[in-house]
XYZ file of C-alpha atoms in Angstrom:
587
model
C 30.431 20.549 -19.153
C 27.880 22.757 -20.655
C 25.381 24.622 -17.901
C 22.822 24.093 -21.072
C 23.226 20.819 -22.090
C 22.812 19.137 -18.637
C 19.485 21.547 -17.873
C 18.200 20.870 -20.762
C 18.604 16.640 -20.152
C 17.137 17.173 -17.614
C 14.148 19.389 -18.657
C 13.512 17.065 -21.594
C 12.782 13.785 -19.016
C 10.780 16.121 -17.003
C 8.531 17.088 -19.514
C 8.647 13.523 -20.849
C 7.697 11.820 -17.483
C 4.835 14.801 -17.299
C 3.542 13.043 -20.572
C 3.938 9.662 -19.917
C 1.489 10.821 -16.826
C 3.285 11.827 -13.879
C 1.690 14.619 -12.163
C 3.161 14.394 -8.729
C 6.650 14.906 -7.984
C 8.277 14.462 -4.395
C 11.844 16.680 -3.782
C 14.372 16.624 -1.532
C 17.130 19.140 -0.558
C 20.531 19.141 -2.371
C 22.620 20.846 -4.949
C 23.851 17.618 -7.435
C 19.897 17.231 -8.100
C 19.493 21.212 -8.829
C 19.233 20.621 -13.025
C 16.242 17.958 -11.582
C 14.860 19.916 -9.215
C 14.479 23.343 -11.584
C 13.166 21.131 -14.451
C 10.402 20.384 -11.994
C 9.625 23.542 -10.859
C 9.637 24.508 -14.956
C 7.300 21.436 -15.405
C 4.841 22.619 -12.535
C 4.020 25.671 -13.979
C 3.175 24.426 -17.785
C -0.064 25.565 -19.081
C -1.177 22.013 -20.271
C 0.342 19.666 -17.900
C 1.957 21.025 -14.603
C 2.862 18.622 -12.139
C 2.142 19.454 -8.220
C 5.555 19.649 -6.038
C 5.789 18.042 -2.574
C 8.441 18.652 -0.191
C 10.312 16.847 2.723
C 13.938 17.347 3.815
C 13.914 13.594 5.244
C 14.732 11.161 2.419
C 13.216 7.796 4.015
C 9.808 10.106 4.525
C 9.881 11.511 1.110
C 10.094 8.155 -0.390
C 6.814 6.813 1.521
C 5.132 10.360 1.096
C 5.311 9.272 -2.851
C 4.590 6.120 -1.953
C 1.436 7.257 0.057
C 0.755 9.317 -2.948
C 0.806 6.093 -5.555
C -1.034 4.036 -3.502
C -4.274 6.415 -3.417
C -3.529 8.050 -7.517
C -2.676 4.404 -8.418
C -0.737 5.878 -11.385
C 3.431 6.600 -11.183
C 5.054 9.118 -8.534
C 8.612 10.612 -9.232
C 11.182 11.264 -6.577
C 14.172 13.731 -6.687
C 17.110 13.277 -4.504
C 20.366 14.478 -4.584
C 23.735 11.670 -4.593
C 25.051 9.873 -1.682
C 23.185 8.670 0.968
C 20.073 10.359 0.118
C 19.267 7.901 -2.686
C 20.063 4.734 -0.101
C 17.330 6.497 2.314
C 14.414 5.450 -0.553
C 15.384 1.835 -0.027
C 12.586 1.173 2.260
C 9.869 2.724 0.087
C 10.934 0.877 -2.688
C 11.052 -2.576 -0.947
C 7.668 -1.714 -0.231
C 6.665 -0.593 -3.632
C 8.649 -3.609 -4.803
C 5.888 -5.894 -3.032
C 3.101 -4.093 -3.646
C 3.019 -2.588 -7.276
C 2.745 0.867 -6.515
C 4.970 2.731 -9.121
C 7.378 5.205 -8.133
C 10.119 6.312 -10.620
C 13.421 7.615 -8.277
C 15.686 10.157 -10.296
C 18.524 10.345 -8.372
C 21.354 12.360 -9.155
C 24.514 11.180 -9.352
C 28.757 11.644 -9.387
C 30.026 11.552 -13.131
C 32.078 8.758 -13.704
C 35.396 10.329 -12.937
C 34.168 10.790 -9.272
C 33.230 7.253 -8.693
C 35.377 5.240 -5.809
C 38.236 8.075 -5.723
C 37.751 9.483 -2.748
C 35.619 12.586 -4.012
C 32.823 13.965 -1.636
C 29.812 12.518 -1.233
C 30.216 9.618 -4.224
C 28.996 5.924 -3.785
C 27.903 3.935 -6.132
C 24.344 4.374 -7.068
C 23.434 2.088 -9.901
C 22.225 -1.205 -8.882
C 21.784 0.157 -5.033
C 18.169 -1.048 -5.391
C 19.116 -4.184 -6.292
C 16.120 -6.624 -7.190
C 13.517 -4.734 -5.140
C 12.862 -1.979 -8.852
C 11.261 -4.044 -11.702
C 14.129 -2.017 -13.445
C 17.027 0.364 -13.885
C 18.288 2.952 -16.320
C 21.937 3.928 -15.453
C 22.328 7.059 -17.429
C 25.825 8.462 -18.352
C 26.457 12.342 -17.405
C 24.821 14.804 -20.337
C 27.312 15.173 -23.603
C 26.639 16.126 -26.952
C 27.442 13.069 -28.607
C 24.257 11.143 -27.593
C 20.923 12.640 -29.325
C 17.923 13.618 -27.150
C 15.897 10.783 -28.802
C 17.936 8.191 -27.638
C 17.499 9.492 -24.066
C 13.604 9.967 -24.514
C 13.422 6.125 -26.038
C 15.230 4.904 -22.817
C 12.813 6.696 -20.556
C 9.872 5.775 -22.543
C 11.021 1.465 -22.859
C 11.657 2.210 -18.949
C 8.070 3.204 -18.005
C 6.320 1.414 -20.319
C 8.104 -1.903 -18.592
C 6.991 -0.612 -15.133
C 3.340 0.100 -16.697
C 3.389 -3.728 -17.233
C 5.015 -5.126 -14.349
C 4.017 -2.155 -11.233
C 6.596 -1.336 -8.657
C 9.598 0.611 -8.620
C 11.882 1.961 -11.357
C 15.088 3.794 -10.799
C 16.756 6.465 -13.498
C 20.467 7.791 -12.211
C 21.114 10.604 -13.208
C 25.052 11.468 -12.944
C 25.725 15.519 -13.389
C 28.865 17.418 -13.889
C 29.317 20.733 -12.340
C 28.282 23.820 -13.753
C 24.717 23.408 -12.304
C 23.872 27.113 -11.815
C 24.948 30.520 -13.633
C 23.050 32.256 -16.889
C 22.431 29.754 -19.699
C 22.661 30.141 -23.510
C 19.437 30.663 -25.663
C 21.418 29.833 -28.553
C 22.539 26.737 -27.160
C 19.605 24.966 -25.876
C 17.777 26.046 -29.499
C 20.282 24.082 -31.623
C 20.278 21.049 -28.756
C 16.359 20.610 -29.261
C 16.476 20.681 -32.890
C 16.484 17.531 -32.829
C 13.457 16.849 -30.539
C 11.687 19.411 -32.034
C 8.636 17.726 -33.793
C 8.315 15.831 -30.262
C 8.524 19.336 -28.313
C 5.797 20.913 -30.334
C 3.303 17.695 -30.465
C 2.595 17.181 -26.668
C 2.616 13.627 -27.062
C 4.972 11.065 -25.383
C 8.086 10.192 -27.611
C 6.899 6.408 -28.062
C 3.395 5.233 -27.550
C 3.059 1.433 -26.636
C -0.396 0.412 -27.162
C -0.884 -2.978 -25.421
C -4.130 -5.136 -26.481
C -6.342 -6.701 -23.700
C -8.701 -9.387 -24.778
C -12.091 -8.780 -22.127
C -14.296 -11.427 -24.122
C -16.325 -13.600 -21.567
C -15.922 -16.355 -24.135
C -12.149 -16.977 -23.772
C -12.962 -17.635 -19.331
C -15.849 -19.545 -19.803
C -13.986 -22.587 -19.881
C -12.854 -22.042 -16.206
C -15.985 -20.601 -14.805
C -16.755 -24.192 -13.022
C -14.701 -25.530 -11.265
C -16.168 -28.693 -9.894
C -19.833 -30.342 -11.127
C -22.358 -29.481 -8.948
C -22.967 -26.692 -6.739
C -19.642 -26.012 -5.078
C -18.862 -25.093 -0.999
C -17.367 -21.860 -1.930
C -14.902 -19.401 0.093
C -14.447 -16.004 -1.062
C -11.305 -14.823 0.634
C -10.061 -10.857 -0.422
C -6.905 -9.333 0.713
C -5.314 -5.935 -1.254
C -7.701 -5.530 -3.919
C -8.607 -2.631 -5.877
C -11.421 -0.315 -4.526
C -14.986 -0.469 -4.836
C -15.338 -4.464 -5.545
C -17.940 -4.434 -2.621
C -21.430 -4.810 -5.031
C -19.158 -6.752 -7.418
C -17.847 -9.383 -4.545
C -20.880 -9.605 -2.708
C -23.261 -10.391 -6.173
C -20.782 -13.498 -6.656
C -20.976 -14.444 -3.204
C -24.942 -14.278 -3.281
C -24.801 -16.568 -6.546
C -22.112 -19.233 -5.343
C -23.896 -18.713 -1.609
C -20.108 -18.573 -0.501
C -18.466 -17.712 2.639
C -16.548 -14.574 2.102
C -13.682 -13.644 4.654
C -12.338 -10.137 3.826
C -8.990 -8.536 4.924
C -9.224 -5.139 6.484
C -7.026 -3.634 3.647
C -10.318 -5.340 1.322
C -12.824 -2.626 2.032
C -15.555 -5.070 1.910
C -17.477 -6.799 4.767
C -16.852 -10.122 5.881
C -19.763 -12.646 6.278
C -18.120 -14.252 9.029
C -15.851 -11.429 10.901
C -13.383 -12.516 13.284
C -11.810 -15.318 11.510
C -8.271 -14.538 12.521
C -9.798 -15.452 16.087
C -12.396 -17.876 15.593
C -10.537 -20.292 13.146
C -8.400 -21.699 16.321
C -11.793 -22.745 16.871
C -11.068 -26.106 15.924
C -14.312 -26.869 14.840
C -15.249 -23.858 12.797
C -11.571 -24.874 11.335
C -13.154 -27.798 9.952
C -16.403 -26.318 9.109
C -14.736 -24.420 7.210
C -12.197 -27.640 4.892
C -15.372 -28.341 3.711
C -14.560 -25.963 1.439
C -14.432 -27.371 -2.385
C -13.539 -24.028 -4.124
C -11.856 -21.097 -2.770
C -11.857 -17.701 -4.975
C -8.838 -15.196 -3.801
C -8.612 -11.614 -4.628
C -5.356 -10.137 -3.987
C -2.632 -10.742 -1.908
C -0.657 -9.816 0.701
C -3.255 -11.644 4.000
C -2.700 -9.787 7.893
C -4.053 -13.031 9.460
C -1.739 -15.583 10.405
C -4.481 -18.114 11.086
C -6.248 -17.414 7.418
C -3.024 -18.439 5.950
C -2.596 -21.516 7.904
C -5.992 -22.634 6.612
C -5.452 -21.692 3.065
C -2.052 -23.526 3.294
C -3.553 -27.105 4.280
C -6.989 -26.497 1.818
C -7.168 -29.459 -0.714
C -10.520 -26.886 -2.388
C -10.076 -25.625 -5.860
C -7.993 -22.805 -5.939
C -8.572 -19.748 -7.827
C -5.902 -16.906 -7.718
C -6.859 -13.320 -8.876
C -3.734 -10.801 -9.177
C -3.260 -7.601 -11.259
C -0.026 -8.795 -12.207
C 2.203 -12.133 -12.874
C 3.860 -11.351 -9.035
C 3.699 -14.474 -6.874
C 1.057 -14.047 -4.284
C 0.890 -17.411 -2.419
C 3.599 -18.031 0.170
C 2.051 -21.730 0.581
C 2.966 -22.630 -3.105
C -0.304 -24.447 -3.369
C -1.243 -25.701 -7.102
C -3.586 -23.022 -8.223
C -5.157 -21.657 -11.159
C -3.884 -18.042 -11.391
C -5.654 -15.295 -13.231
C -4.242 -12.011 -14.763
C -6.387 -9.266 -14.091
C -5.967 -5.325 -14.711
C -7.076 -3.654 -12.065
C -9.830 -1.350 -14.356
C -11.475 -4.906 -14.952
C -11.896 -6.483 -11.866
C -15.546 -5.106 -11.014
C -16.455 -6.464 -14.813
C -14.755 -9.877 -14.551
C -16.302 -10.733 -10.966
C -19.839 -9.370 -12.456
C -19.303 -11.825 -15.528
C -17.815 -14.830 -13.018
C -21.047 -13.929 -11.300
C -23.547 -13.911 -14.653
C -21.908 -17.312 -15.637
C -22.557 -19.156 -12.800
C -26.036 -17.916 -12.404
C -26.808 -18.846 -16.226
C -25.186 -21.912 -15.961
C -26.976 -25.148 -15.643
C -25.823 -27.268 -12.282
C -24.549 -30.599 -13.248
C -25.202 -33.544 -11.005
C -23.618 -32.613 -7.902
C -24.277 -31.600 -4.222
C -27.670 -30.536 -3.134
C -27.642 -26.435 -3.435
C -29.826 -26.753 0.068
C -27.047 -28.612 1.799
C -24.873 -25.548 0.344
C -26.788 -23.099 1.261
C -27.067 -24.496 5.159
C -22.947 -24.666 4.976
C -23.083 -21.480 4.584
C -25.418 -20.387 7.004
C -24.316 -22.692 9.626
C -20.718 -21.267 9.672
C -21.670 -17.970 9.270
C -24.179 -18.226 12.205
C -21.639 -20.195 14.434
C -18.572 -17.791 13.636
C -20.475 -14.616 14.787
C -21.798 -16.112 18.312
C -18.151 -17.199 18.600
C -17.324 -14.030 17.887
C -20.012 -12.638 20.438
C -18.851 -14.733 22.792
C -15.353 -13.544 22.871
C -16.360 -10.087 22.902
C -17.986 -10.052 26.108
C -15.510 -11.449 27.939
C -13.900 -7.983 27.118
C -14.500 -4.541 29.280
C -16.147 -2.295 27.518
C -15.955 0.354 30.331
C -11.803 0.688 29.785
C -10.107 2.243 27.383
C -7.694 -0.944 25.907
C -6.373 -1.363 22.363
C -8.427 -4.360 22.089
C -11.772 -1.578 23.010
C -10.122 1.328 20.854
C -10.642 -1.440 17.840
C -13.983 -2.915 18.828
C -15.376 1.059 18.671
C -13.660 2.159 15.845
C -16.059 1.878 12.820
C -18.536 3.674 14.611
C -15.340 6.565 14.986
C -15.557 6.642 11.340
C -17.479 9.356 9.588
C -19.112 8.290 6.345
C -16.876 9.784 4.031
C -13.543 8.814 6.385
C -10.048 6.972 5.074
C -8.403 5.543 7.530
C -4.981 4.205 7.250
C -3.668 1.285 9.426
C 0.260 0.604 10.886
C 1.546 -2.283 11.021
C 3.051 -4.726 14.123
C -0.090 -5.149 16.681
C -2.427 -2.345 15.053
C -3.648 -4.138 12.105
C -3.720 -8.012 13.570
C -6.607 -6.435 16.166
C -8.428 -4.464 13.570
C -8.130 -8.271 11.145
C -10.211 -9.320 14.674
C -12.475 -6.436 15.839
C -13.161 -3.763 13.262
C -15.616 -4.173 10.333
C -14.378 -0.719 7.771
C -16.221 -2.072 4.826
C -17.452 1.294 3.073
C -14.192 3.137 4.429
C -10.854 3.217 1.820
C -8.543 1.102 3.708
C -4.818 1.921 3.588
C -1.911 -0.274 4.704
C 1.839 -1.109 4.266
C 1.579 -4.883 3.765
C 4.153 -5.439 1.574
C 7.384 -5.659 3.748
C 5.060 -4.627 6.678
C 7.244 -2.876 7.975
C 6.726 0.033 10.647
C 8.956 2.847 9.045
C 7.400 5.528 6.896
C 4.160 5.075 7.790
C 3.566 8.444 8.946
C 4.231 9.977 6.120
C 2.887 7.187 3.500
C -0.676 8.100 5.352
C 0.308 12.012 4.748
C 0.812 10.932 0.747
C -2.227 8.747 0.739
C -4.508 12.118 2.283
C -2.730 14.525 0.396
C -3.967 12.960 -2.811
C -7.663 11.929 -2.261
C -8.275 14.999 0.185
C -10.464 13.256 2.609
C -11.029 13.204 6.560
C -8.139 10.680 7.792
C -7.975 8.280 10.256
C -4.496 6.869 10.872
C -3.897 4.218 13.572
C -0.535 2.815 14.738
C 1.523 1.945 17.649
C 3.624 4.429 19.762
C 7.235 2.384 18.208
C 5.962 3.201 14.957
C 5.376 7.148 15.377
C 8.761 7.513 17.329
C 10.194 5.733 13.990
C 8.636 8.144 11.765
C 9.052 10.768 13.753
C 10.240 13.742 11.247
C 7.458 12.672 8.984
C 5.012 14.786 11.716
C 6.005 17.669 10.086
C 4.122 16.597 6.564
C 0.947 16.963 8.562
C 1.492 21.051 9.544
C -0.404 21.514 6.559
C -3.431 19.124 5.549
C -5.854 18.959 2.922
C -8.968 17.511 4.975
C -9.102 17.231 8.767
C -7.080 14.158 10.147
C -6.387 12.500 13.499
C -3.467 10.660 14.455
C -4.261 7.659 16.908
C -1.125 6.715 19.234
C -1.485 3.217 20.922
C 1.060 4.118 23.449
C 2.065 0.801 25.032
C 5.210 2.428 26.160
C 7.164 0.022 23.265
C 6.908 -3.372 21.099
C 3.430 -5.215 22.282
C 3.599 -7.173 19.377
C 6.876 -9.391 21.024
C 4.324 -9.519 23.912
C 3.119 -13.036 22.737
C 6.683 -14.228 21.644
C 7.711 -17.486 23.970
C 10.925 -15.698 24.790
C 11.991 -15.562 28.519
C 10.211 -13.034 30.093
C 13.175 -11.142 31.664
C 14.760 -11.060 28.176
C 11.517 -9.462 26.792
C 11.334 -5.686 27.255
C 15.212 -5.357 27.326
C 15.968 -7.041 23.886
C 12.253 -6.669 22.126
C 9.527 -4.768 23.695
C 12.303 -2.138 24.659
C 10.183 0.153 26.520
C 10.662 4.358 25.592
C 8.792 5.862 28.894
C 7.871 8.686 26.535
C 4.894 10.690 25.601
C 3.491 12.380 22.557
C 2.420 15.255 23.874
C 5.544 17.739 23.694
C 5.914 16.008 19.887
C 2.662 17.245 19.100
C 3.588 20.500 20.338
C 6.831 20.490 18.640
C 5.033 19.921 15.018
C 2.070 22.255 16.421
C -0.236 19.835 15.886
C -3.365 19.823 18.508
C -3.232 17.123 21.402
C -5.554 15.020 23.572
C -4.815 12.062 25.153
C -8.595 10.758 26.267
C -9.097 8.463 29.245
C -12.303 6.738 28.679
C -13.883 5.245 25.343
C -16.385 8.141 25.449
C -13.163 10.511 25.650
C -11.986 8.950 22.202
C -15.233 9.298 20.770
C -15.464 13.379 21.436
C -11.569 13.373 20.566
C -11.787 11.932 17.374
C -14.831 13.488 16.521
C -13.069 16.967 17.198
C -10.127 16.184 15.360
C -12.444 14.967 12.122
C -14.279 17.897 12.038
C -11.953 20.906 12.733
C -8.868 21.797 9.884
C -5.507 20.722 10.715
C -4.089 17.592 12.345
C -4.662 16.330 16.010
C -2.469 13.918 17.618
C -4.814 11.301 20.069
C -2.721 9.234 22.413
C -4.038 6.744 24.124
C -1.839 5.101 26.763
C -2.290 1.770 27.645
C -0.507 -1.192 30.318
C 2.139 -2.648 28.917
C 1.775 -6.421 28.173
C -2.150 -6.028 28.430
C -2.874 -6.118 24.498
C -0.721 -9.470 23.940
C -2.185 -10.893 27.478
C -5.752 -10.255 26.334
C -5.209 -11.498 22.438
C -3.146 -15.003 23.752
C -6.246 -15.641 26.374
C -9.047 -15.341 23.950
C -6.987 -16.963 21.432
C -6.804 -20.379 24.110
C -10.096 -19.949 24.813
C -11.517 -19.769 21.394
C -9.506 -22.887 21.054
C -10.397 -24.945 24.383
C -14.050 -24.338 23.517
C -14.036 -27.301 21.039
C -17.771 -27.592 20.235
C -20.335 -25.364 19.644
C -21.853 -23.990 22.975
């Protein structure tokens, strides 16, 4: 095998990828990825378009670093990894990615075909190890002479301009034969891009797909009403793209709709709480008077939302970036296909159309209009209710999430785990003018460490990032991403001492913390230390507020534990859940 051919392969989808607009690539350790890994570091120091290099010598972090990195660029990551078990290790961040559209493209390097289930080192079998969660695959064979650079440069371009349409995951494998390192020849690589060379010289992609969007109002008018008259409207958001706020809450003024926002949303509910006050059973009700219900996005944290939405006989209007299936209830729905540039445009001219349009014989817009206002008013003293039942002297996960918009500076992110951390934000914490991030895809609570890191690394901001203590001893090798940070960040620990989320499970209490909750008994402290990250573990809510203030305004990263009972989260949700529910009327 020819040192020169297989660099330059790999140079030549490097530069390719860099055109077809990657500008972020995330590397791992290993030697069968080397011709990968140079072509990047070529790629990050070209005049025109060098790509920034990120680092991680854990393979399951590196994937949600990139992941973390696509979900705040919203444009395609690229992964390096060497063969073997280091390409299985991305599995989770592509399930993830799989679910929620963000688009990584894994190069993996690979055993040539000769190595493949004989026994060699280090060889499994890497093509189709993804399996349905990429939107697709391109199983490369090992670098020869006999196929031409364009036909390699065609496959990458059909590749990406597939996952430009569709979102999520694609994987290229990449198989390599051995030499990888030693002095290459001039004269070689000269006469292999000969025939390449027009594309080498223009700076322009290989193939340029130009795909046609039709944005005239004319062909959605038809849809714009749903019902005659003046509809009982619910607005309901979950992962949407950001800044819809103006956009969501001018439609909500003109349909005088309810709108109930998910915490991933960034915009404000009108009636916050839900995921506690709809086992108010009448609110519940209140609420199926609902004749039209308008959903942005996918991918809901509250349980209770999604039994309501799954029983609603309203209208029901489906907005989604792409074709993906976002309704788990399989209700009959109208779907609409919206890129995500348009969505502030679309919901301005939803808005326009209903405002302009006359109101055919219908319901009164008055008896509308008190709807509205009824539930609204009736949710928040609900709401109120349950909130002083609460101590506000203690310092309790259910407290830590009732204070934590006012935590927030201005110009804050905050990123949210998963398990128990983002059900009690869905109840307590309003982060409407705040970028939201979250792993609801697969929910699960690996990688979310370093998915925050990828997430700050990108937009450069102060960071907030909230999870449980399960979830940081998960992620644990992803501390080291935050040695270095772009913007101040603080890492909130909600040290239970294990799984409070299996707190509310009916399981037999003796059964519970050996087979679920499965307590650690350990701190964060000596972690922190370990990464040399700054501590404090603060033992009253005005604690946290000077802790995270500190650790928002000083450089680096500061770990905040705060240590909790265990069982006392669960206890406290399943008691104002039953009380919510026993209240029955309106006090």
């Amino acid at each position: 095998m020819s040192l020169s051919l297989t660099h330059t392969w790999a140079e030549v989808m490097i530069e390719e990828l860099s055109r077809l607009g990657i500008r972020h690539i995330c590397i791992a350790p290993g030697s069968r990825s080397t011709p990968l890994t140079l072509a990047a570091v070529k790629q990050s120091q070209h005049p025109q378009r060098p790509v920034t290099i990120h680092r991680h010598f854990d393979e399951r972090g590196l994937g949600y670093l990139a992941l973390g990195l696509a979900k705040s660029a919203r444009e395609p990551v690229a992964v390096i990894v060497t063969s073997g078990t280091a390409v299985a290790n991305l599995l989770p961040a592509v399930v993830e990615s799989g679910l929620t559209g963000e688009p990584l493209v894994i190069l993996s390097a690979d055993r040539p075909f000769e190595l493949i289930d004989c026994g060699a080192n280090q060889a499994i079998t890497q093509s189709g190890l993804f399996s349905s969660h990429v939107t697709a695959e391109l199983a490369l064979p090992a670098p020869t002479a006999e196929i031409p650079l364009p036909a390699l440069l065609t496959r990458v371009d059909q590749l990406l301009a597939r996952q430009a349409e569709q979102g999520g995951s694609v994987h290229i494998n990449c198989p390599f034969r051995e030499p990888f390192y030693g002095e290459r020849d001039e004269t070689e690589e000269k006469k292999l891009r000969e025939s390449v060379a027009h594309w080498w010289q223009s700076g322009q992609c290989y193939t340029r797909y130009h795909q046609a969007r039709c944005c005239a109002m004319s062909e959605w008018s038809p849809w714009f009403r749903p019902s005659s008259g003046s509809p009982r409207t619910v607005i309901v958001l979950g992962a949407v793209p950001a800044g819809l706020s103006e956009a969501v809450e001018s439609l909500a003024s003109a349909l005088h709709a309810i709108i109930l926002a998910d915490p991933q949303s960034g915009v404000a509910s009108s009636a916050p709480g839900y995921d506690l006050w709809l086992n108010h059973p009448d609110l519940f009700q209140q609420l199926n008077q609902a004749q039209w219900v308008i959903q942005l996005g996918g991918r809901l944290v509250s349980k209770r939302l999604g039994q309501w939405l799954a029983q609603t006989q309203a209208h029901y209007w489906l907005i989604s970036e792409h074709t993906q299936a976002l309704d788990p209830n399989h209700q009959s729905l109208e779907q609409f296909i919206v890129p995500h540039p348009h969505w502030s445009f679309w919901l301005q001219a939803l808005a326009e159309s209903v405002t302009n349009t006359d109101s055919a014989p219908g319901e009164d817009i008055d008896s509308v209009k008190t709807w509205q206002q009824t539930l609204i008013r009736e949710a928040k003293h609900q709401m109120q209710q349950a909130a002083t039942t609460l101590s506000h002297t203690a310092l309790s996960e259910h407290s830590v999430f009732q204070q934590l918009p006012a935590l927030l500076p201005k110009r804050a992110d905050i990123f949210i785990g998963n398990s128990l951390a983002i059900r009690l934000v869905d109840i307590w914490s309003d982060l409407s003018g705040h970028r939201v991030f979250a792993n609801r895809g697969a929910s699960g609570i690996d990688g979310l460490l370093a998915c925050a890191a990828g997430v700050q690394r990108y937009r450069a901001q102060p960071m907030l990032v909230v999870l449980g203590d399960t979830s940081a001893l998960y992620d644990l090798n992803s501390f080291a991403l935050w040695r270095e940070t772009s913007a101040p960040a603080a890492i909130l620990i909600l040290n239970n001492n294990g799984g409070g989320i299996f707190d509310a499970l009916p399981v037999d209490q003796t059964l519970c913390d050996t087979y679920y909750r499965m307590p650690h008994d350990l701190g964060f402290e000596h972690i922190a230390a370990q990464f040399s990250l700054g501590f404090h573990q603060p033992a009253t809510p005005d604690d946290l507020v000077v802790s995270v203030n500190q650790a928002l305004t000083t450089p680096g990263a500061d770990v905040i534990e705060v240590v909790t009972p265990a069982g006392e989260a669960g206890q406290v949700l399943s008691e104002c859940l039953a009380a919510m529910a026993a209240r029955g009327t309106y006090a």
